[in-house]
Short mmCIF file of C-alpha atoms in Angstrom, two decimals:
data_model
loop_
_atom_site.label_atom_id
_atom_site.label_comp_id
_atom_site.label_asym_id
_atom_site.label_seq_id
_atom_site.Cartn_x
_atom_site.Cartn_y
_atom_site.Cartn_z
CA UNK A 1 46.54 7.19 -32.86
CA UNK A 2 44.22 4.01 -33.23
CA UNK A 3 44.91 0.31 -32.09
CA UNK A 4 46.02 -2.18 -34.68
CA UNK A 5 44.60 -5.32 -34.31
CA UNK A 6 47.88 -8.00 -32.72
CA UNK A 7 47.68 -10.41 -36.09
CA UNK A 8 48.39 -7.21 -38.23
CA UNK A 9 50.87 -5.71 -35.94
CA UNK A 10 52.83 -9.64 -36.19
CA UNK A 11 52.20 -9.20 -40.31
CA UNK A 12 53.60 -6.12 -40.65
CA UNK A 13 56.85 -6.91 -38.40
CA UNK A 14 57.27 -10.72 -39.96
CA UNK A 15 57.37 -8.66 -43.26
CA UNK A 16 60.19 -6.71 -42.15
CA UNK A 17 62.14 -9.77 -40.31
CA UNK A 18 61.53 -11.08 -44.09
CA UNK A 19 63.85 -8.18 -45.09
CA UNK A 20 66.26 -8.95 -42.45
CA UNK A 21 66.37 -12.98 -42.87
CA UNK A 22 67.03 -12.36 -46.40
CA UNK A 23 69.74 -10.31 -45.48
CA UNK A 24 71.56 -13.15 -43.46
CA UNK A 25 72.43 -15.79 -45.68
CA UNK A 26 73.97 -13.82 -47.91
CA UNK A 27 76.42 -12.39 -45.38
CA UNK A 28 77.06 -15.56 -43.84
CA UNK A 29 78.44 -17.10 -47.25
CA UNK A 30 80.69 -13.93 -47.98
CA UNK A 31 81.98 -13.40 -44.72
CA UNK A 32 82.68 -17.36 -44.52
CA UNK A 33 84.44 -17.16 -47.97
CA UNK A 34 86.19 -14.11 -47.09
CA UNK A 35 87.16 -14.95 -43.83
CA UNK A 36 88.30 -18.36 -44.74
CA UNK A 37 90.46 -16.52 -47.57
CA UNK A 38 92.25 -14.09 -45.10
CA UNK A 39 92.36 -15.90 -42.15
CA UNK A 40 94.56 -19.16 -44.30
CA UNK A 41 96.72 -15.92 -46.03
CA UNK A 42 97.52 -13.99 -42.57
CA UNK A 43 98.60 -17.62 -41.35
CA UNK A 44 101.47 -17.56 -44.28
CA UNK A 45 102.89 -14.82 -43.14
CA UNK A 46 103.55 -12.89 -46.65
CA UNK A 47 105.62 -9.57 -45.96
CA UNK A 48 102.94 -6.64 -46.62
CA UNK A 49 99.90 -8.66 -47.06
CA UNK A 50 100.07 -9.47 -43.24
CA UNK A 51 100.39 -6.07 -42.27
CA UNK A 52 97.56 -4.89 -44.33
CA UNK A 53 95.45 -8.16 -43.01
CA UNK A 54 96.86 -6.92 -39.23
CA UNK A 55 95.95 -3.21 -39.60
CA UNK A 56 92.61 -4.20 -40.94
CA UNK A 57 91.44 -7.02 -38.31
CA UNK A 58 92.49 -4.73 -35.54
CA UNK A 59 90.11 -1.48 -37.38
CA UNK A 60 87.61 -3.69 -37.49
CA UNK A 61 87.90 -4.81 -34.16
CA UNK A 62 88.04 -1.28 -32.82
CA UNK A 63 85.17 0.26 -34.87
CA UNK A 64 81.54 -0.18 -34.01
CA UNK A 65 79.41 -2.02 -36.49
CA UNK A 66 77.29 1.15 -36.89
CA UNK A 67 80.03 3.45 -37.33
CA UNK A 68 81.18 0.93 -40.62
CA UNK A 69 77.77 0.80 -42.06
CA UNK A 70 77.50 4.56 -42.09
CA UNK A 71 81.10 4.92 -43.75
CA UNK A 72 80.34 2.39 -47.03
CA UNK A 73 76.82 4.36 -47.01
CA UNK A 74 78.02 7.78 -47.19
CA UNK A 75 81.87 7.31 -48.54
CA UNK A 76 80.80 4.55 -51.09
CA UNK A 77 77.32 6.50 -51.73
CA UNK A 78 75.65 3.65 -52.55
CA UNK A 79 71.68 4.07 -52.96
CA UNK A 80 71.03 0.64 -52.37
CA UNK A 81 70.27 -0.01 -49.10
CA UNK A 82 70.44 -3.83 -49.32
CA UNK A 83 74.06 -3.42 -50.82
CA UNK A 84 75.16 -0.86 -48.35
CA UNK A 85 74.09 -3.36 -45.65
CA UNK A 86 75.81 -6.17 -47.10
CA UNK A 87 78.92 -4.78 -47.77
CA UNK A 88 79.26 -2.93 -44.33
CA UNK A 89 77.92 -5.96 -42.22
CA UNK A 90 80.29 -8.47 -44.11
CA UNK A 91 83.17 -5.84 -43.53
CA UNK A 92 82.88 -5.82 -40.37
CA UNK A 93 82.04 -9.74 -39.73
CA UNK A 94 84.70 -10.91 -41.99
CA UNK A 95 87.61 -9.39 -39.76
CA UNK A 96 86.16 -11.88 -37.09
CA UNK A 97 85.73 -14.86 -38.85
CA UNK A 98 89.37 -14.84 -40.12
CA UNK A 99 90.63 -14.21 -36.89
CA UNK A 100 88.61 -17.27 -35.81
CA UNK A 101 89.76 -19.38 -39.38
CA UNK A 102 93.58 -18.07 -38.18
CA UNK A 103 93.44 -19.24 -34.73
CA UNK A 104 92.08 -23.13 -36.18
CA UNK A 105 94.62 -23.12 -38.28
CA UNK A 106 97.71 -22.02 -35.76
CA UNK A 107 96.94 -24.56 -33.04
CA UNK A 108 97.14 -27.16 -35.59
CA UNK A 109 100.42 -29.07 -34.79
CA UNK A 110 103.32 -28.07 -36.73
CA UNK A 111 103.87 -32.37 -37.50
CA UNK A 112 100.95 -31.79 -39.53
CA UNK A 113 102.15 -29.49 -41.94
CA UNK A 114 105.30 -30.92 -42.32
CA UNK A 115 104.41 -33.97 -42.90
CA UNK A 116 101.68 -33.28 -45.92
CA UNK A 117 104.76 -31.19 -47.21
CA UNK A 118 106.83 -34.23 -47.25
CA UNK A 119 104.39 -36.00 -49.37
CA UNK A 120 104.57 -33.00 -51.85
CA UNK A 121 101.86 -31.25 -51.15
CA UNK A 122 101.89 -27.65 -52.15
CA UNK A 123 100.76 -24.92 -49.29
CA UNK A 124 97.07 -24.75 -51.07
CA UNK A 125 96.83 -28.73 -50.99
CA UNK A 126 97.76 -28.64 -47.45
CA UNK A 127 95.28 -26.37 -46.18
CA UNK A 128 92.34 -27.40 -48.45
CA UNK A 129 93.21 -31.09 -47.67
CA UNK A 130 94.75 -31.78 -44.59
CA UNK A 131 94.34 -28.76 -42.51
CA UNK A 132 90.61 -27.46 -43.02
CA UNK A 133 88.92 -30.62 -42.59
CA UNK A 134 90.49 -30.77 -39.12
CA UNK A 135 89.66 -27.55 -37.98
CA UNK A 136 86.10 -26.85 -39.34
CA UNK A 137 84.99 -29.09 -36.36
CA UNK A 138 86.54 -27.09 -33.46
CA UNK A 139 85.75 -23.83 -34.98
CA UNK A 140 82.69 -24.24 -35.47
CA UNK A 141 81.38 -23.28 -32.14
CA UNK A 142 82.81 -20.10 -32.41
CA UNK A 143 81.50 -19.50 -36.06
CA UNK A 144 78.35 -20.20 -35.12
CA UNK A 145 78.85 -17.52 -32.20
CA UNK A 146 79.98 -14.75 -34.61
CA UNK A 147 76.91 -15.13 -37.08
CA UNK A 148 74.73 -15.12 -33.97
CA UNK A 149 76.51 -11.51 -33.34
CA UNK A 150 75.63 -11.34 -36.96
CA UNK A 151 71.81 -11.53 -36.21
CA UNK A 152 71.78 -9.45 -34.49
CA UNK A 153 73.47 -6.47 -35.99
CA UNK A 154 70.84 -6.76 -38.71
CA UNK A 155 69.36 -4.64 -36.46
CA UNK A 156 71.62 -1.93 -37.57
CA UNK A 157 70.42 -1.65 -41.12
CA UNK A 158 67.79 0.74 -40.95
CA UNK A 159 70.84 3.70 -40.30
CA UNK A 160 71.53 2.72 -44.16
CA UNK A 161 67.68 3.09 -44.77
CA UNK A 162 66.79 -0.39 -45.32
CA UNK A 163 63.20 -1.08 -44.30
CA UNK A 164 64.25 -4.24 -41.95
CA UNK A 165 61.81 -4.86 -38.81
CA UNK A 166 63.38 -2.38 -36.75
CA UNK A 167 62.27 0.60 -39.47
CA UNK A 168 58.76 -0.90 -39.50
CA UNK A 169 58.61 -1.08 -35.98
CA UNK A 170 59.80 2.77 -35.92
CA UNK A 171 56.33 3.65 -38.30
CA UNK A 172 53.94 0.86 -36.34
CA UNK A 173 54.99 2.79 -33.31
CA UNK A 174 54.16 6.18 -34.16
CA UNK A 175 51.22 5.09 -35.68
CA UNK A 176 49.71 2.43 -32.50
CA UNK A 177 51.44 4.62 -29.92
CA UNK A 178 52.46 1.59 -27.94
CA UNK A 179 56.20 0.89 -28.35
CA UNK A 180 56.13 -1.37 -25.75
CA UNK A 181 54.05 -4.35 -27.70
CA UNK A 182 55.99 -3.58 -30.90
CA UNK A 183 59.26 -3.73 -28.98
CA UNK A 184 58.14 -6.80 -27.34
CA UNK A 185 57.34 -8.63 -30.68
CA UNK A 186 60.71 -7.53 -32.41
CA UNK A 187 62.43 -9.16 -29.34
CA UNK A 188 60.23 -11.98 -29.39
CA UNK A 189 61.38 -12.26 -33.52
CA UNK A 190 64.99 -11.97 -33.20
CA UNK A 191 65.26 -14.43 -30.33
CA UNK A 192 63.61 -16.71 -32.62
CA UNK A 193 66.18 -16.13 -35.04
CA UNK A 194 69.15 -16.52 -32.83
CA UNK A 195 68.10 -19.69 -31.06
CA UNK A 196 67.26 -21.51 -34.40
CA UNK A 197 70.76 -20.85 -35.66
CA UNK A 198 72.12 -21.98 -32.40
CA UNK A 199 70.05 -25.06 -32.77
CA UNK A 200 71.64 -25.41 -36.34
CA UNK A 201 74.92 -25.34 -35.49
CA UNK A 202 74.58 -27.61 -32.39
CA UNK A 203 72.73 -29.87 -35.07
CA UNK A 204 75.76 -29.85 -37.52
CA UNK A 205 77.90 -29.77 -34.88
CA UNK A 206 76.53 -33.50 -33.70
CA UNK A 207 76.55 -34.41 -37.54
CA UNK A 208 80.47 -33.61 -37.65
CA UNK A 209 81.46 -35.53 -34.48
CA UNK A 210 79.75 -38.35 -35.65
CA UNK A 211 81.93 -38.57 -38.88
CA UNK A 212 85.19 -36.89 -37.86
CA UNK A 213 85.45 -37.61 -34.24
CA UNK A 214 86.85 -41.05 -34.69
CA UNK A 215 89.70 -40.38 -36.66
CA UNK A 216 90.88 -36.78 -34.94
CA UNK A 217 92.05 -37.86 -31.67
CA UNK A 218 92.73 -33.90 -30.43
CA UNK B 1 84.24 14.87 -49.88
CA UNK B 2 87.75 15.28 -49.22
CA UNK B 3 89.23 15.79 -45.92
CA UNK B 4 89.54 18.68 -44.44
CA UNK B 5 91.11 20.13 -41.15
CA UNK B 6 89.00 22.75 -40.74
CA UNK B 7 86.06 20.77 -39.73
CA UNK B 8 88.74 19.20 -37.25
CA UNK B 9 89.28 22.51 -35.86
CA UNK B 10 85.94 23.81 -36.08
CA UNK B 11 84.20 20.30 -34.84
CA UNK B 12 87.23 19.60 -32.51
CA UNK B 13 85.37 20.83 -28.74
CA UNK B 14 82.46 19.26 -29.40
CA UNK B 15 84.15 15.96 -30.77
CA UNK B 16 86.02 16.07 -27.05
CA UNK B 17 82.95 16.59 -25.82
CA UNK B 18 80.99 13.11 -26.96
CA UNK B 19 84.26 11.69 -26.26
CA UNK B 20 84.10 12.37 -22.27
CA UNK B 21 80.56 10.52 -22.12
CA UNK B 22 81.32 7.54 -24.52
CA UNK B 23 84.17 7.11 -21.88
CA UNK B 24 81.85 7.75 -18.87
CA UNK B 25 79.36 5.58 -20.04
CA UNK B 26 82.17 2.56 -21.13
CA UNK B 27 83.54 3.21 -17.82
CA UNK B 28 80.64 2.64 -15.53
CA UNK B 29 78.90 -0.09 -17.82
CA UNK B 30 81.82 -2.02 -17.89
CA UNK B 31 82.12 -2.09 -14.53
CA UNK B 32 78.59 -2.68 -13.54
CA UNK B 33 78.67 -5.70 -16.63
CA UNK B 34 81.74 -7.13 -15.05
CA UNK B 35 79.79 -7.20 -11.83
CA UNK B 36 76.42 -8.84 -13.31
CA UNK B 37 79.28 -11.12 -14.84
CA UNK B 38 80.86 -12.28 -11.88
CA UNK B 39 78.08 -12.51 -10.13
CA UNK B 40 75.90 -14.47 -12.11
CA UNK B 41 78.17 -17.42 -12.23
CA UNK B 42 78.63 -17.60 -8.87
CA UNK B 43 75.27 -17.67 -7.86
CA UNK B 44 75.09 -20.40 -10.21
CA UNK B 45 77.42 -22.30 -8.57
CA UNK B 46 75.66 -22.36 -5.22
CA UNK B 47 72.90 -24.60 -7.01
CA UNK B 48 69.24 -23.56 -6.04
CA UNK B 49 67.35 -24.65 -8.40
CA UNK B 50 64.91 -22.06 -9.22
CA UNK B 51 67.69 -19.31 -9.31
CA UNK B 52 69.46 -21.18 -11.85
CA UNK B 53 66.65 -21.36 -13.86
CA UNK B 54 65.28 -17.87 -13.61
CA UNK B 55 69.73 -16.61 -14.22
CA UNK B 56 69.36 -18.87 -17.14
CA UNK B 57 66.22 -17.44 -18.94
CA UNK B 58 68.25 -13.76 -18.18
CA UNK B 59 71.65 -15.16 -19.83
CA UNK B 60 69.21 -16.75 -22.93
CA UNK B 61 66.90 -13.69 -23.57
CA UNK B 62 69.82 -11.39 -23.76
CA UNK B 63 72.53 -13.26 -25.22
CA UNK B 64 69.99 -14.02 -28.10
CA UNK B 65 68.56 -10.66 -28.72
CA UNK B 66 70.09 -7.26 -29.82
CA UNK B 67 70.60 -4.67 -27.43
CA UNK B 68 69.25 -2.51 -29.80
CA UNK B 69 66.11 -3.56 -29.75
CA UNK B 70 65.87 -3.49 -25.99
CA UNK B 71 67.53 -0.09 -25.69
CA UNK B 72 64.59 0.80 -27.36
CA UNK B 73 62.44 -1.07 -25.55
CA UNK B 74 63.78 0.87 -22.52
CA UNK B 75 63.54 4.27 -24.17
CA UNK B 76 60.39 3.97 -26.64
CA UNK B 77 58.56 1.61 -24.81
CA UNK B 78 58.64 2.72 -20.65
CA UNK B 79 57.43 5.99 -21.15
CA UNK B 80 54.08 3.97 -22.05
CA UNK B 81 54.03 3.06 -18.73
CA UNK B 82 55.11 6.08 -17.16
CA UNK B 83 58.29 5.43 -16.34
CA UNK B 84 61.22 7.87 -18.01
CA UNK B 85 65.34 6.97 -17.82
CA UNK B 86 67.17 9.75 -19.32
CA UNK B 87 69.06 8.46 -22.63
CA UNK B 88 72.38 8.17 -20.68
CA UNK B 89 71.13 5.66 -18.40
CA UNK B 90 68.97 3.76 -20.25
CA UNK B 91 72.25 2.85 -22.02
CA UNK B 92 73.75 1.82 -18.80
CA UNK B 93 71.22 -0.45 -17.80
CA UNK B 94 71.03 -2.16 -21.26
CA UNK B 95 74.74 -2.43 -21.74
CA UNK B 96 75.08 -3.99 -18.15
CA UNK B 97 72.28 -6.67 -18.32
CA UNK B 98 72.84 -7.35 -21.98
CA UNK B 99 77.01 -7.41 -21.84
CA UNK B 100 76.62 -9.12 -18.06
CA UNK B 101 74.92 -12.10 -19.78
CA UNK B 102 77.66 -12.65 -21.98
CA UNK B 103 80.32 -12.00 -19.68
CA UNK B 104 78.60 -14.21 -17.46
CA UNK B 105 78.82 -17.18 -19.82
CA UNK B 106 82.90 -16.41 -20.15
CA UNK B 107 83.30 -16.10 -16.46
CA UNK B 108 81.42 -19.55 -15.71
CA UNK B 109 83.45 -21.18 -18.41
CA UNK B 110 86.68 -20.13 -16.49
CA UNK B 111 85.20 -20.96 -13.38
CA UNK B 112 84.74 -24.49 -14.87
CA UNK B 113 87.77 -24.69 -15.79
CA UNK B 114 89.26 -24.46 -11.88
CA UNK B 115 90.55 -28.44 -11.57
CA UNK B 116 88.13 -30.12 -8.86
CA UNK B 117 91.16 -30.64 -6.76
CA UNK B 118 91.42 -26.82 -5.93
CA UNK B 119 87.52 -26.88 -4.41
CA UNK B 120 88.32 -29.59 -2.51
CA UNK B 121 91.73 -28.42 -1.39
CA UNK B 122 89.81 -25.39 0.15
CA UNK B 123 87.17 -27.66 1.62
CA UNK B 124 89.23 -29.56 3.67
CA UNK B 125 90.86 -26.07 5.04
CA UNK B 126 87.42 -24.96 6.41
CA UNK B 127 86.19 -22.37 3.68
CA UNK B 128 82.59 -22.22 3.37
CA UNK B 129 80.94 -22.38 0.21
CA UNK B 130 80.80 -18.94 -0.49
CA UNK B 131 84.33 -18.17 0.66
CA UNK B 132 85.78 -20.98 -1.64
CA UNK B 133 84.69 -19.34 -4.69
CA UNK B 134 85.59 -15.61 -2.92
CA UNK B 135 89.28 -16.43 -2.08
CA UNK B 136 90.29 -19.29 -4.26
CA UNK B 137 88.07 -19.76 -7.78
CA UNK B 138 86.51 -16.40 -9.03
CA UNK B 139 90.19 -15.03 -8.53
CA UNK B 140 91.79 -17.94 -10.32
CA UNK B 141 88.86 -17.95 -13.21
CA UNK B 142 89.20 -13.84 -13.84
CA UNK B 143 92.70 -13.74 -14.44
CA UNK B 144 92.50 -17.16 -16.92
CA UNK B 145 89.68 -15.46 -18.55
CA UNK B 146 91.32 -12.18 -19.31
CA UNK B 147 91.84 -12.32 -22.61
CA UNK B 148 88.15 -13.25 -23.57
CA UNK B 149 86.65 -10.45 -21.02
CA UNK B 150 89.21 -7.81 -23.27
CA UNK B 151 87.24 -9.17 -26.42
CA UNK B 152 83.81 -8.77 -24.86
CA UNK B 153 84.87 -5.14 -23.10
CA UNK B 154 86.20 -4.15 -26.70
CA UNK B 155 82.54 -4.57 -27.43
CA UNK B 156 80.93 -2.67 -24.85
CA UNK B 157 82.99 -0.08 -26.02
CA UNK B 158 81.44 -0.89 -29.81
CA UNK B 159 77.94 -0.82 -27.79
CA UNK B 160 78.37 2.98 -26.81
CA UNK B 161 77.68 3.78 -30.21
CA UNK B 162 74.23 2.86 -30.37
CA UNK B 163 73.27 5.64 -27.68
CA UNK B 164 73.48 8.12 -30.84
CA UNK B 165 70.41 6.20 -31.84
CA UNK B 166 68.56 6.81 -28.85
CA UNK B 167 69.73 10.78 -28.69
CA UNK B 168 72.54 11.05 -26.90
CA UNK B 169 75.13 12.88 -27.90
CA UNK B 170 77.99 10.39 -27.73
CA UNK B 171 81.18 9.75 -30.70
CA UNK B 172 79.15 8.40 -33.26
CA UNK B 173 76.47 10.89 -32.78
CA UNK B 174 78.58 13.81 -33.08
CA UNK B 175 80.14 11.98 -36.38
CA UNK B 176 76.55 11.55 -38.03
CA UNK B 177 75.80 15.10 -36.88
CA UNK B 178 78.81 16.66 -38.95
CA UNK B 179 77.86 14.88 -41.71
CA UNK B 180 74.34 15.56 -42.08
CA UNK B 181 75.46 19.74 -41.31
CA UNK B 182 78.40 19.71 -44.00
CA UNK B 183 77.86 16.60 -45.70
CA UNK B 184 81.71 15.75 -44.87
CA UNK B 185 83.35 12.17 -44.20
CA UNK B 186 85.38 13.89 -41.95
CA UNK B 187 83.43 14.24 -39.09
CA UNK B 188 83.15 9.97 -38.83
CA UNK B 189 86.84 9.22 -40.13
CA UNK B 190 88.23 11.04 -36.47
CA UNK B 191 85.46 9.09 -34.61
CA UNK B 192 86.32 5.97 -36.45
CA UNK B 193 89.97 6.81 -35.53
CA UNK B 194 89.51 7.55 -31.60
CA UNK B 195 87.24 4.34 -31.48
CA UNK B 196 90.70 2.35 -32.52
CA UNK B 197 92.29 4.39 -30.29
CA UNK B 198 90.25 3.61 -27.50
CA UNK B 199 90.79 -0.27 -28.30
CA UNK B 200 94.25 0.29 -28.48
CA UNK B 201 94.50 1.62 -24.98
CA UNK B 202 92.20 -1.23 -23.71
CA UNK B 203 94.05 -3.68 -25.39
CA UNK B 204 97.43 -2.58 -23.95
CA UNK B 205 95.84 -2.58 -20.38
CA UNK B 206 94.84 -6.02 -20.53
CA UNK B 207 98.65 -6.82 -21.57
CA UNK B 208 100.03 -5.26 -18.69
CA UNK B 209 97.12 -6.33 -16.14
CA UNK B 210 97.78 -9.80 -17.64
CA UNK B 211 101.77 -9.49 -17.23
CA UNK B 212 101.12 -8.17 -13.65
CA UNK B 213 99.06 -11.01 -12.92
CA UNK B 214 100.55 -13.81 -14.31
CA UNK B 215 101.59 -16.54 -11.11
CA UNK B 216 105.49 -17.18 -11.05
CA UNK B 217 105.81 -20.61 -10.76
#
């Protein structure tokens, strides 16, 4: 048990939230393309497909995070960490996001769809042109929320045997034999990470109700 | 890998087992969370100044960090100082403050969404400030915000799990247990199942609480 000097101790964890942050991006663009995808198909009401979309949003909501991450790492026995990560954080994210993407879309008024229909546009056109412009603005609060939720189940990853922060932090403590500094500084990281994507969304958020605001009057 | 019923047989006691304290502990975290949640807000409302900020910094720090981190915090990184909270209640205390900020935020959303008229309409009948929000708005708000405080609840439930990180021998830690002993899916497939139960049950509760409560106009 020696001391490690604070400047190290912040090296050592940034390196691990370096593991972490690269994590994120990637999840938020699958889970956002996924999501997107199943919450506009359990909107069309297809006869199994929404059943299957059903059964799995309500798993999904019913599961803890950690209990899917330790399923894809032990049924899919993947050895990459990274890839186990991804695929059982996205899992679990995208069953929220397309709930969120579903809801948008329903409390669009029904006018709306009928009327791009009556100018021949096909379901796809409708949604891709009429409908998702609309509603990318309103749910984009909640979006924001989710990946924030995101964030922080990064902090899950080392079960899958990732070295993120919270594995580093694990070693610096047995090593310094004061968790509560190393704790401290993890905290200190991730709140940094949550507040700036806050700040990005309320950011883009501004951006969009400058441009669309005018012309939506709901 | 396949699965197999007699690790259901063989694992079933102890499976019941973890499944009494995840309960226990969703039971009396939810609670206290839905009292740090309905409290919070209301304090908020009585507008002193530096109590709003200091609730504020609480709602921030632990809406924006994981409750991982300061379970850990609680169970790693007291001893240091002396101080020991068995496993059990170290999760209670983190799932409370850390699911009390967030129901917090979803309580003072419904309480701002009470119309001004019915403050005032209990102003001019002689309520005091504190017994306008205990008789007419916090009852009003909880029953609009129902369906939100199911979502976050659902979660707490979700939250239990990490305990198995911190030793205690809940669902999930009984599931990672089988499978390190037989190297069996098994095990986590059952706990995976009960978990949906679980949020079944909850989710049917808040249908009929919701039914119950609903105002015939």
């Amino acid at each position: 048990m020696y001391e490690i000097p604070v400047g190290s101790l912040l090296r050592q964890l940034g390196l691990g939230t370096l593991e972490t942050l690269k994590l994120l991006p990637v999840c938020i663009g699958l889970t956002l393309a996924l999501g997107t995808l199943i919450g506009a198909l359990h909107t069309l009401r297809l006869p199994l497909l929404n059943q299957i979309i059903t059964a799995y949003v309500f798993v999904m909501r019913g599961v803890p995070p950690l209990i899917v991450l330790l399923i894809v790492f032990f049924v899919a026995n993947i050895a990459d960490a990274f890839l186990a990560a991804i695929i059982g954080l996205s899992l679990y994210h995208t069953a929220y996001i397309s709930e969120v993407v579903r809801g948008g879309i329903m409390a669009m008024p029904r006018g709306q769809f009928e009327a791009a229909h009556s100018l021949g546009l096909s379901t796809f056109q409708t949604l891709r042109k009429v409908i998702f412009p609309q509603i990318w603005y309103q749910t984009l609060p909640s979006i924001a929320g989710q990946y924030i939720l995101l964030a922080k189940d990064t902090s899950l990853v080392s079960v899958v045997g990732m070295q993120d922060v919270m594995r580093i932090g694990k070693q610096l403590m047995q090593v310094t034999a004061n968790p509560f500094i190393v704790y401290f500084f993890i905290g200190v990281f991730y709140y940094l990470i949550c507040t700036s994507l806050q700040q990005v969304s309320i950011r883009v958020e501004d951006g969009m109700r400058k441009r669309y605001a005018r012309g939506v009057t709901r | 890998m396949e699965f197999s019923w007699q690790l259901v047989l063989k694992w079933g006691p102890s499976i019941l087992k973890s499944l009494t304290i995840t309960v226990e502990m969703f039971t009396l975290s939810a609670f206290l969370a839905l009292v740090v949640g309905t409290v919070v807000p209301a304090l908020m409302r009585l507008g002193i100044r530096p109590l709003n900020a200091l609730l504020r910094i609480y709602i921030s720090i632990f809406r924006n960090s994981p409750l991982l981190v300061f379970l850990f915090f609680l169970f790693y990184g007291l001893p240091f100082f002396g101080i020991y909270i068995a496993p059990f209640w170290c999760g209670v205390l983190g799932i409370t403050l850390n699911e009390g900020a967030f129901l917090a935020e979803i309580i003072r959303g419904a309480i701002q969404g009470i119309p001004r008229g019915d403050w005032e309409a209990a102003d001019s009948l002689g309520l005091g400030r504190f017994q306008v929000l205990r008789f007419v708005v916090v009852p009003q708000a909880l029953r609009n915000a129902i369906p939100a405080i199911t979502g976050q609840l659902s979660i707490v439930m979700k939250d239990t799990s990490l305990m198995s990180l911190i030793t205690l021998a809940e669902l999930t830690y009984i599931g990672n247990f089988i499978y390190s002993r037989t190297f069996n899916i098994t095990g986590l497939f059952i706990v995976a199942m009960i978990y949906v139960a679980l949020f079944a049950v909850l989710n049917l509760a808040a249908r009929v609480l919701e039914t119950r409560m609903r105002i015939r106009r």
